Amino acid sequence: MGVPAEKIKKRVQELHEFNPMLGFRGCRLGIVYSEISEMQSRAVFEARCGSSKAGIKVHPEIMIPLVGFKKELDLQVEVVLASRGRHEREEGQAELSRGHMIEVPRGATHRGRDCSIGGILQLRNQ
């Protein structure tokens, strides 16, 4: 990766939370630290490419977690599509289905407005 191990270790310590279920997570984490969403989506595209080269047909789906507002979804879709564009310039076309998971009450009450760009909509009852 070309990044010193100490720099990675320091970053991990900065992002550590005692109880991540009560803290900063979901799409908001990806909005503030877009490199996380970039890394995750890139991994999906690279895995799909490797599988295709091995003769395995796959249909990746990237779900944006914990969406409460359309703007959150818009920002994360932008990161995923930029990652896809970079991957396609290097490796060729990257098939993708995308969507968002409605896991928060506010997101569920506004799902009609929010799912217009999402593709796949998954409702989860936690």
mmCIF file of N, CA and C in Angstrom:
data_model
loop_
_atom_site.group_PDB
_atom_site.id
_atom_site.type_symbol
_atom_site.label_atom_id
_atom_site.label_comp_id
_atom_site.label_asym_id
_atom_site.label_seq_id
_atom_site.Cartn_x
_atom_site.Cartn_y
_atom_site.Cartn_z
ATOM 1 N N MET A 1 0.816 -1.197 0.000
ATOM 2 C CA MET A 1 0.000 0.000 0.000
ATOM 3 C C MET A 1 0.854 1.254 0.000
ATOM 4 N N GLY A 2 2.078 1.137 0.394
ATOM 5 C CA GLY A 2 2.950 2.296 0.422
ATOM 6 C C GLY A 2 2.718 3.219 1.610
ATOM 7 N N VAL A 3 2.070 2.704 2.653
ATOM 8 C CA VAL A 3 1.808 3.504 3.858
ATOM 9 C C VAL A 3 2.564 2.863 5.011
ATOM 10 N N PRO A 4 3.332 3.651 5.744
ATOM 11 C CA PRO A 4 4.085 3.070 6.871
ATOM 12 C C PRO A 4 3.148 2.435 7.903
ATOM 13 N N ALA A 5 3.588 1.324 8.467
ATOM 14 C CA ALA A 5 2.785 0.597 9.453
ATOM 15 C C ALA A 5 2.431 1.472 10.651
ATOM 16 N N GLU A 6 3.344 2.327 11.063
ATOM 17 C CA GLU A 6 3.084 3.213 12.210
ATOM 18 C C GLU A 6 1.928 4.167 11.917
ATOM 19 N N LYS A 7 1.840 4.656 10.691
ATOM 20 C CA LYS A 7 0.750 5.569 10.316
ATOM 21 C C LYS A 7 -0.594 4.841 10.373
ATOM 22 N N ILE A 8 -0.620 3.600 9.922
ATOM 23 C CA ILE A 8 -1.855 2.801 9.961
ATOM 24 C C ILE A 8 -2.241 2.517 11.410
ATOM 25 N N LYS A 9 -1.256 2.129 12.225
ATOM 26 C CA LYS A 9 -1.514 1.835 13.633
ATOM 27 C C LYS A 9 -2.078 3.069 14.349
ATOM 28 N N LYS A 10 -1.525 4.238 14.080
ATOM 29 C CA LYS A 10 -2.002 5.482 14.688
ATOM 30 C C LYS A 10 -3.445 5.761 14.269
ATOM 31 N N ARG A 11 -3.751 5.541 13.002
ATOM 32 C CA ARG A 11 -5.107 5.784 12.494
ATOM 33 C C ARG A 11 -6.117 4.837 13.137
ATOM 34 N N VAL A 12 -5.747 3.582 13.304
ATOM 35 C CA VAL A 12 -6.618 2.604 13.964
ATOM 36 C C VAL A 12 -6.915 3.055 15.387
ATOM 37 N N GLN A 13 -5.904 3.506 16.086
ATOM 38 C CA GLN A 13 -6.101 3.985 17.459
ATOM 39 C C GLN A 13 -7.014 5.210 17.496
ATOM 40 N N GLU A 14 -6.909 6.099 16.519
ATOM 41 C CA GLU A 14 -7.758 7.295 16.453
ATOM 42 C C GLU A 14 -9.227 6.929 16.237
ATOM 43 N N LEU A 15 -9.476 5.867 15.477
ATOM 44 C CA LEU A 15 -10.838 5.469 15.137
ATOM 45 C C LEU A 15 -11.464 4.512 16.145
ATOM 46 N N HIS A 16 -10.703 4.039 17.110
ATOM 47 C CA HIS A 16 -11.205 3.073 18.089
ATOM 48 C C HIS A 16 -12.320 3.682 18.949
ATOM 49 N N GLU A 17 -13.361 2.899 19.183
ATOM 50 C CA GLU A 17 -14.447 3.306 20.074
ATOM 51 C C GLU A 17 -14.650 2.199 21.102
ATOM 52 N N PHE A 18 -14.993 2.584 22.310
ATOM 53 C CA PHE A 18 -15.244 1.599 23.362
ATOM 54 C C PHE A 18 -16.469 0.758 23.029
ATOM 55 N N ASN A 19 -17.547 1.381 22.607
ATOM 56 C CA ASN A 19 -18.763 0.666 22.219
ATOM 57 C C ASN A 19 -19.279 1.240 20.896
ATOM 58 N N PRO A 20 -18.837 0.704 19.763
ATOM 59 C CA PRO A 20 -19.225 1.273 18.468
ATOM 60 C C PRO A 20 -20.729 1.201 18.192
ATOM 61 N N MET A 21 -21.473 0.341 18.874
ATOM 62 C CA MET A 21 -22.919 0.278 18.649
ATOM 63 C C MET A 21 -23.626 1.524 19.169
ATOM 64 N N LEU A 22 -22.986 2.245 20.072
ATOM 65 C CA LEU A 22 -23.579 3.472 20.593
ATOM 66 C C LEU A 22 -22.931 4.712 19.988
ATOM 67 N N GLY A 23 -21.979 4.518 19.114
ATOM 68 C CA GLY A 23 -21.202 5.654 18.634
ATOM 69 C C GLY A 23 -21.407 5.993 17.169
ATOM 70 N N PHE A 24 -20.327 6.328 16.572
ATOM 71 C CA PHE A 24 -20.239 6.875 15.231
ATOM 72 C C PHE A 24 -20.148 5.721 14.246
ATOM 73 N N ARG A 25 -21.197 5.486 13.452
ATOM 74 C CA ARG A 25 -21.196 4.307 12.587
ATOM 75 C C ARG A 25 -22.083 4.505 11.365
ATOM 76 N N GLY A 26 -22.183 3.454 10.574
ATOM 77 C CA GLY A 26 -23.034 3.489 9.389
ATOM 78 C C GLY A 26 -22.537 4.463 8.344
ATOM 79 N N CYS A 27 -23.486 5.007 7.586
ATOM 80 C CA CYS A 27 -23.104 5.900 6.498
ATOM 81 C C CYS A 27 -22.424 7.162 7.014
ATOM 82 N N ARG A 28 -22.703 7.573 8.248
ATOM 83 C CA ARG A 28 -22.065 8.777 8.778
ATOM 84 C C ARG A 28 -20.557 8.577 8.939
ATOM 85 N N LEU A 29 -20.161 7.397 9.324
ATOM 86 C CA LEU A 29 -18.738 7.085 9.411
ATOM 87 C C LEU A 29 -18.099 7.199 8.027
ATOM 88 N N GLY A 30 -18.791 6.671 7.019
ATOM 89 C CA GLY A 30 -18.287 6.744 5.652
ATOM 90 C C GLY A 30 -18.299 8.150 5.075
ATOM 91 N N ILE A 31 -19.192 8.997 5.550
ATOM 92 C CA ILE A 31 -19.225 10.379 5.077
ATOM 93 C C ILE A 31 -18.026 11.148 5.623
ATOM 94 N N VAL A 32 -17.756 10.991 6.901
ATOM 95 C CA VAL A 32 -16.645 11.714 7.518
ATOM 96 C C VAL A 32 -15.296 11.116 7.096
ATOM 97 N N TYR A 33 -15.231 9.805 7.032
ATOM 98 C CA TYR A 33 -14.002 9.115 6.624
ATOM 99 C C TYR A 33 -14.283 8.388 5.314
ATOM 100 N N SER A 34 -14.361 9.140 4.237
ATOM 101 C CA SER A 34 -14.744 8.541 2.953
ATOM 102 C C SER A 34 -13.757 7.480 2.473
ATOM 103 N N GLU A 35 -12.535 7.510 3.004
ATOM 104 C CA GLU A 35 -11.557 6.492 2.608
ATOM 105 C C GLU A 35 -12.007 5.095 3.032
ATOM 106 N N ILE A 36 -12.839 5.001 4.057
ATOM 107 C CA ILE A 36 -13.355 3.696 4.481
ATOM 108 C C ILE A 36 -14.324 3.167 3.422
ATOM 109 N N SER A 37 -15.255 4.005 2.983
ATOM 110 C CA SER A 37 -16.205 3.594 1.943
ATOM 111 C C SER A 37 -15.485 3.300 0.637
ATOM 112 N N GLU A 38 -14.482 4.099 0.324
ATOM 113 C CA GLU A 38 -13.686 3.894 -0.889
ATOM 114 C C GLU A 38 -12.995 2.531 -0.836
ATOM 115 N N MET A 39 -12.362 2.233 0.304
ATOM 116 C CA MET A 39 -11.636 0.974 0.460
ATOM 117 C C MET A 39 -12.587 -0.222 0.348
ATOM 118 N N GLN A 40 -13.741 -0.121 1.006
ATOM 119 C CA GLN A 40 -14.685 -1.236 0.990
ATOM 120 C C GLN A 40 -15.257 -1.469 -0.405
ATOM 121 N N SER A 41 -15.633 -0.397 -1.090
ATOM 122 C CA SER A 41 -16.198 -0.578 -2.426
ATOM 123 C C SER A 41 -15.131 -1.069 -3.400
ATOM 124 N N ARG A 42 -13.928 -0.555 -3.266
ATOM 125 C CA ARG A 42 -12.828 -1.019 -4.121
ATOM 126 C C ARG A 42 -12.597 -2.519 -3.922
ATOM 127 N N ALA A 43 -12.656 -2.981 -2.680
ATOM 128 C CA ALA A 43 -12.475 -4.410 -2.396
ATOM 129 C C ALA A 43 -13.547 -5.242 -3.091
ATOM 130 N N VAL A 44 -14.772 -4.749 -3.127
ATOM 131 C CA VAL A 44 -15.855 -5.463 -3.820
ATOM 132 C C VAL A 44 -15.550 -5.559 -5.311
ATOM 133 N N PHE A 45 -15.120 -4.444 -5.918
ATOM 134 C CA PHE A 45 -14.828 -4.451 -7.354
ATOM 135 C C PHE A 45 -13.639 -5.340 -7.681
ATOM 136 N N GLU A 46 -12.616 -5.318 -6.839
ATOM 137 C CA GLU A 46 -11.453 -6.166 -7.070
ATOM 138 C C GLU A 46 -11.807 -7.645 -6.925
ATOM 139 N N ALA A 47 -12.629 -7.975 -5.937
ATOM 140 C CA ALA A 47 -13.056 -9.370 -5.758
ATOM 141 C C ALA A 47 -13.889 -9.833 -6.944
ATOM 142 N N ARG A 48 -14.760 -8.972 -7.437
ATOM 143 C CA ARG A 48 -15.571 -9.313 -8.601
ATOM 144 C C ARG A 48 -14.683 -9.556 -9.823
ATOM 145 N N CYS A 49 -13.701 -8.704 -10.006
ATOM 146 C CA CYS A 49 -12.783 -8.841 -11.134
ATOM 147 C C CYS A 49 -11.992 -10.153 -11.031
ATOM 148 N N GLY A 50 -11.483 -10.437 -9.843
ATOM 149 C CA GLY A 50 -10.739 -11.684 -9.641
ATOM 150 C C GLY A 50 -11.598 -12.907 -9.863
ATOM 151 N N SER A 51 -12.847 -12.851 -9.417
ATOM 152 C CA SER A 51 -13.772 -13.976 -9.620
ATOM 153 C C SER A 51 -14.070 -14.177 -11.092
ATOM 154 N N SER A 52 -14.286 -13.073 -11.807
ATOM 155 C CA SER A 52 -14.569 -13.159 -13.238
ATOM 156 C C SER A 52 -13.401 -13.774 -13.993
ATOM 157 N N LYS A 53 -12.188 -13.374 -13.629
ATOM 158 C CA LYS A 53 -10.996 -13.928 -14.282
ATOM 159 C C LYS A 53 -10.857 -15.422 -14.003
ATOM 160 N N ALA A 54 -11.395 -15.866 -12.847
ATOM 161 C CA ALA A 54 -11.353 -17.283 -12.491
ATOM 162 C C ALA A 54 -12.543 -18.052 -13.068
ATOM 163 N N GLY A 55 -13.387 -17.362 -13.845
ATOM 164 C CA GLY A 55 -14.533 -18.010 -14.466
ATOM 165 C C GLY A 55 -15.763 -18.115 -13.576
ATOM 166 N N ILE A 56 -15.766 -17.389 -12.495
ATOM 167 C CA ILE A 56 -16.903 -17.414 -11.565
ATOM 168 C C ILE A 56 -17.744 -16.162 -11.812
ATOM 169 N N LYS A 57 -19.016 -16.348 -12.122
ATOM 170 C CA LYS A 57 -19.898 -15.217 -12.391
ATOM 171 C C LYS A 57 -20.506 -14.731 -11.072
ATOM 172 N N VAL A 58 -20.298 -13.467 -10.778
ATOM 173 C CA VAL A 58 -20.834 -12.869 -9.552
ATOM 174 C C VAL A 58 -21.576 -11.585 -9.893
ATOM 175 N N HIS A 59 -22.486 -11.198 -9.017
ATOM 176 C CA HIS A 59 -23.271 -9.970 -9.169
ATOM 177 C C HIS A 59 -23.187 -9.190 -7.860
ATOM 178 N N PRO A 60 -22.163 -8.347 -7.710
ATOM 179 C CA PRO A 60 -21.981 -7.639 -6.435
ATOM 180 C C PRO A 60 -23.084 -6.620 -6.162
ATOM 181 N N GLU A 61 -23.392 -6.470 -4.902
ATOM 182 C CA GLU A 61 -24.329 -5.453 -4.428
ATOM 183 C C GLU A 61 -23.641 -4.692 -3.305
ATOM 184 N N ILE A 62 -23.690 -3.388 -3.373
ATOM 185 C CA ILE A 62 -23.143 -2.562 -2.303
ATOM 186 C C ILE A 62 -24.315 -1.849 -1.643
ATOM 187 N N MET A 63 -24.479 -2.111 -0.359
ATOM 188 C CA MET A 63 -25.559 -1.498 0.406
ATOM 189 C C MET A 63 -24.973 -0.400 1.297
ATOM 190 N N ILE A 64 -25.610 0.743 1.308
ATOM 191 C CA ILE A 64 -25.190 1.857 2.150
ATOM 192 C C ILE A 64 -25.933 1.718 3.483
ATOM 193 N N PRO A 65 -25.210 1.544 4.600
ATOM 194 C CA PRO A 65 -25.869 1.243 5.881
ATOM 195 C C PRO A 65 -26.369 2.465 6.654
ATOM 196 N N LEU A 66 -27.420 2.251 7.426
ATOM 197 C CA LEU A 66 -27.948 3.228 8.383
ATOM 198 C C LEU A 66 -28.277 4.585 7.770
ATOM 199 N N VAL A 67 -28.951 4.564 6.637
ATOM 200 C CA VAL A 67 -29.335 5.804 5.971
ATOM 201 C C VAL A 67 -30.559 6.398 6.652
ATOM 202 N N GLY A 68 -30.465 7.659 7.031
ATOM 203 C CA GLY A 68 -31.593 8.354 7.638
ATOM 204 C C GLY A 68 -32.080 9.501 6.774
ATOM 205 N N PHE A 69 -31.195 10.047 5.930
ATOM 206 C CA PHE A 69 -31.516 11.195 5.088
ATOM 207 C C PHE A 69 -31.027 10.950 3.672
ATOM 208 N N LYS A 70 -31.738 11.484 2.689
ATOM 209 C CA LYS A 70 -31.366 11.314 1.288
ATOM 210 C C LYS A 70 -29.957 11.839 1.029
ATOM 211 N N LYS A 71 -29.580 12.937 1.644
ATOM 212 C CA LYS A 71 -28.245 13.507 1.433
ATOM 213 C C LYS A 71 -27.151 12.526 1.862
ATOM 214 N N GLU A 72 -27.393 11.772 2.940
ATOM 215 C CA GLU A 72 -26.423 10.762 3.368
ATOM 216 C C GLU A 72 -26.232 9.722 2.267
ATOM 217 N N LEU A 73 -27.332 9.284 1.693
ATOM 218 C CA LEU A 73 -27.264 8.300 0.608
ATOM 219 C C LEU A 73 -26.544 8.889 -0.601
ATOM 220 N N ASP A 74 -26.894 10.118 -0.975
ATOM 221 C CA ASP A 74 -26.261 10.776 -2.124
ATOM 222 C C ASP A 74 -24.751 10.841 -1.967
ATOM 223 N N LEU A 75 -24.284 11.244 -0.790
ATOM 224 C CA LEU A 75 -22.846 11.383 -0.555
ATOM 225 C C LEU A 75 -22.122 10.044 -0.667
ATOM 226 N N GLN A 76 -22.719 8.996 -0.125
ATOM 227 C CA GLN A 76 -22.066 7.690 -0.162
ATOM 228 C C GLN A 76 -22.124 7.053 -1.552
ATOM 229 N N VAL A 77 -23.225 7.243 -2.263
ATOM 230 C CA VAL A 77 -23.317 6.734 -3.637
ATOM 231 C C VAL A 77 -22.247 7.400 -4.500
ATOM 232 N N GLU A 78 -22.008 8.685 -4.274
ATOM 233 C CA GLU A 78 -20.966 9.411 -5.009
ATOM 234 C C GLU A 78 -19.595 8.760 -4.798
ATOM 235 N N VAL A 79 -19.284 8.383 -3.566
ATOM 236 C CA VAL A 79 -18.002 7.739 -3.256
ATOM 237 C C VAL A 79 -17.911 6.378 -3.951
ATOM 238 N N VAL A 80 -18.985 5.597 -3.881
ATOM 239 C CA VAL A 80 -18.993 4.264 -4.501
ATOM 240 C C VAL A 80 -18.828 4.375 -6.013
ATOM 241 N N LEU A 81 -19.545 5.289 -6.628
ATOM 242 C CA LEU A 81 -19.452 5.431 -8.089
ATOM 243 C C LEU A 81 -18.090 5.957 -8.521
ATOM 244 N N ALA A 82 -17.480 6.827 -7.728
ATOM 245 C CA ALA A 82 -16.121 7.292 -8.038
ATOM 246 C C ALA A 82 -15.137 6.130 -7.950
ATOM 247 N N SER A 83 -15.294 5.290 -6.935
ATOM 248 C CA SER A 83 -14.446 4.111 -6.784
ATOM 249 C C SER A 83 -14.627 3.171 -7.973
ATOM 250 N N ARG A 84 -15.870 2.988 -8.367
ATOM 251 C CA ARG A 84 -16.168 2.147 -9.522
ATOM 252 C C ARG A 84 -15.500 2.707 -10.780
ATOM 253 N N GLY A 85 -15.572 4.026 -10.964
ATOM 254 C CA GLY A 85 -14.953 4.657 -12.131
ATOM 255 C C GLY A 85 -13.451 4.438 -12.171
ATOM 256 N N ARG A 86 -12.789 4.599 -11.025
ATOM 257 C CA ARG A 86 -11.345 4.365 -10.967
ATOM 258 C C ARG A 86 -11.020 2.907 -11.289
ATOM 259 N N HIS A 87 -11.807 2.005 -10.738
ATOM 260 C CA HIS A 87 -11.579 0.578 -10.993
ATOM 261 C C HIS A 87 -11.786 0.258 -12.472
ATOM 262 N N GLU A 88 -12.835 0.812 -13.071
ATOM 263 C CA GLU A 88 -13.120 0.533 -14.487
ATOM 264 C C GLU A 88 -12.011 1.054 -15.396
ATOM 265 N N ARG A 89 -11.413 2.192 -15.061
ATOM 266 C CA ARG A 89 -10.308 2.713 -15.871
ATOM 267 C C ARG A 89 -9.108 1.770 -15.827
ATOM 268 N N GLU A 90 -8.938 1.049 -14.709
ATOM 269 C CA GLU A 90 -7.811 0.137 -14.552
ATOM 270 C C GLU A 90 -8.110 -1.275 -15.046
ATOM 271 N N GLU A 91 -9.337 -1.756 -14.791
ATOM 272 C CA GLU A 91 -9.641 -3.176 -15.006
ATOM 273 C C GLU A 91 -10.755 -3.456 -16.006
ATOM 274 N N GLY A 92 -11.492 -2.456 -16.406
ATOM 275 C CA GLY A 92 -12.645 -2.691 -17.273
ATOM 276 C C GLY A 92 -13.943 -2.567 -16.495
ATOM 277 N N GLN A 93 -15.045 -2.798 -17.176
ATOM 278 C CA GLN A 93 -16.371 -2.566 -16.606
ATOM 279 C C GLN A 93 -16.602 -3.344 -15.310
ATOM 280 N N ALA A 94 -17.213 -2.677 -14.342
ATOM 281 C CA ALA A 94 -17.520 -3.284 -13.043
ATOM 282 C C ALA A 94 -19.029 -3.263 -12.836
ATOM 283 N N GLU A 95 -19.647 -4.415 -12.976
ATOM 284 C CA GLU A 95 -21.094 -4.536 -12.758
ATOM 285 C C GLU A 95 -21.404 -4.260 -11.291
ATOM 286 N N LEU A 96 -22.534 -3.600 -11.050
ATOM 287 C CA LEU A 96 -22.869 -3.244 -9.670
ATOM 288 C C LEU A 96 -24.355 -3.015 -9.511
ATOM 289 N N SER A 97 -24.909 -3.585 -8.452
ATOM 290 C CA SER A 97 -26.230 -3.189 -7.963
ATOM 291 C C SER A 97 -25.952 -2.441 -6.677
ATOM 292 N N ARG A 98 -26.674 -1.368 -6.452
ATOM 293 C CA ARG A 98 -26.447 -0.624 -5.219
ATOM 294 C C ARG A 98 -27.777 -0.346 -4.548
ATOM 295 N N GLY A 99 -27.716 -0.101 -3.273
ATOM 296 C CA GLY A 99 -28.930 0.181 -2.535
ATOM 297 C C GLY A 99 -28.593 0.719 -1.173
ATOM 298 N N HIS A 100 -29.591 0.790 -0.334
ATOM 299 C CA HIS A 100 -29.348 1.269 1.022
ATOM 300 C C HIS A 100 -30.223 0.501 1.986
ATOM 301 N N MET A 101 -29.733 0.407 3.211
ATOM 302 C CA MET A 101 -30.457 -0.316 4.246
ATOM 303 C C MET A 101 -31.141 0.687 5.156
ATOM 304 N N ILE A 102 -32.418 0.514 5.347
ATOM 305 C CA ILE A 102 -33.174 1.365 6.256
ATOM 306 C C ILE A 102 -33.210 0.648 7.606
ATOM 307 N N GLU A 103 -32.409 1.137 8.541
ATOM 308 C CA GLU A 103 -32.311 0.514 9.858
ATOM 309 C C GLU A 103 -32.669 1.484 10.966
ATOM 310 N N VAL A 104 -32.948 2.703 10.595
ATOM 311 C CA VAL A 104 -33.263 3.721 11.595
ATOM 312 C C VAL A 104 -34.694 4.197 11.388
ATOM 313 N N PRO A 105 -35.431 4.496 12.447
ATOM 314 C CA PRO A 105 -36.836 4.893 12.301
ATOM 315 C C PRO A 105 -37.055 6.065 11.358
ATOM 316 N N ARG A 106 -36.202 7.084 11.405
ATOM 317 C CA ARG A 106 -36.367 8.236 10.539
ATOM 318 C C ARG A 106 -36.265 7.830 9.066
ATOM 319 N N GLY A 107 -35.332 6.946 8.766
ATOM 320 C CA GLY A 107 -35.177 6.478 7.391
ATOM 321 C C GLY A 107 -36.400 5.720 6.908
ATOM 322 N N ALA A 108 -36.977 4.914 7.784
ATOM 323 C CA ALA A 108 -38.154 4.126 7.408
ATOM 324 C C ALA A 108 -39.367 5.007 7.143
ATOM 325 N N THR A 109 -39.520 6.090 7.901
ATOM 326 C CA THR A 109 -40.687 6.949 7.706
ATOM 327 C C THR A 109 -40.575 7.807 6.462
ATOM 328 N N HIS A 110 -39.370 7.942 5.909
ATOM 329 C CA HIS A 110 -39.160 8.751 4.706
ATOM 330 C C HIS A 110 -38.661 7.926 3.528
ATOM 331 N N ARG A 111 -38.868 6.625 3.576
ATOM 332 C CA ARG A 111 -38.287 5.745 2.559
ATOM 333 C C ARG A 111 -38.762 6.043 1.147
ATOM 334 N N GLY A 112 -39.974 6.520 0.958
ATOM 335 C CA GLY A 112 -40.480 6.827 -0.379
ATOM 336 C C GLY A 112 -39.647 7.879 -1.081
ATOM 337 N N ARG A 113 -39.233 8.887 -0.343
ATOM 338 C CA ARG A 113 -38.399 9.936 -0.935
ATOM 339 C C ARG A 113 -36.958 9.469 -1.098
ATOM 340 N N ASP A 114 -36.478 8.678 -0.166
ATOM 341 C CA ASP A 114 -35.062 8.336 -0.131
ATOM 342 C C ASP A 114 -34.646 7.248 -1.110
ATOM 343 N N CYS A 115 -35.543 6.393 -1.545
ATOM 344 C CA CYS A 115 -35.112 5.241 -2.343
ATOM 345 C C CYS A 115 -35.040 5.544 -3.830
ATOM 346 N N SER A 116 -35.284 6.777 -4.243
ATOM 347 C CA SER A 116 -35.311 7.087 -5.664
ATOM 348 C C SER A 116 -33.982 6.822 -6.362
ATOM 349 N N ILE A 117 -32.838 6.933 -5.666
ATOM 350 C CA ILE A 117 -31.561 6.673 -6.323
ATOM 351 C C ILE A 117 -30.904 5.398 -5.821
ATOM 352 N N GLY A 118 -31.515 4.736 -4.873
ATOM 353 C CA GLY A 118 -30.842 3.635 -4.201
ATOM 354 C C GLY A 118 -30.757 2.346 -4.969
ATOM 355 N N GLY A 119 -31.657 2.076 -5.895
ATOM 356 C CA GLY A 119 -31.644 0.802 -6.582
ATOM 357 C C GLY A 119 -32.355 -0.239 -5.748
ATOM 358 N N ILE A 120 -31.634 -0.867 -4.856
ATOM 359 C CA ILE A 120 -32.181 -1.899 -3.975
ATOM 360 C C ILE A 120 -32.535 -1.233 -2.655
ATOM 361 N N LEU A 121 -33.656 -1.571 -2.117
ATOM 362 C CA LEU A 121 -34.045 -1.050 -0.806
ATOM 363 C C LEU A 121 -34.243 -2.219 0.125
ATOM 364 N N GLN A 122 -33.549 -2.231 1.237
ATOM 365 C CA GLN A 122 -33.676 -3.314 2.201
ATOM 366 C C GLN A 122 -34.144 -2.715 3.517
ATOM 367 N N LEU A 123 -35.251 -3.206 4.016
ATOM 368 C CA LEU A 123 -35.750 -2.780 5.323
ATOM 369 C C LEU A 123 -35.345 -3.814 6.348
ATOM 370 N N ARG A 124 -34.761 -3.374 7.447
ATOM 371 C CA ARG A 124 -34.324 -4.316 8.477
ATOM 372 C C ARG A 124 -35.012 -3.970 9.769
ATOM 373 N N ASN A 125 -35.506 -4.993 10.434
ATOM 374 C CA ASN A 125 -36.123 -4.818 11.733
ATOM 375 C C ASN A 125 -35.125 -5.314 12.765
ATOM 376 N N GLN A 126 -34.629 -4.402 13.594
ATOM 377 C CA GLN A 126 -33.610 -4.801 14.567
ATOM 378 C C GLN A 126 -34.225 -4.953 15.928
#
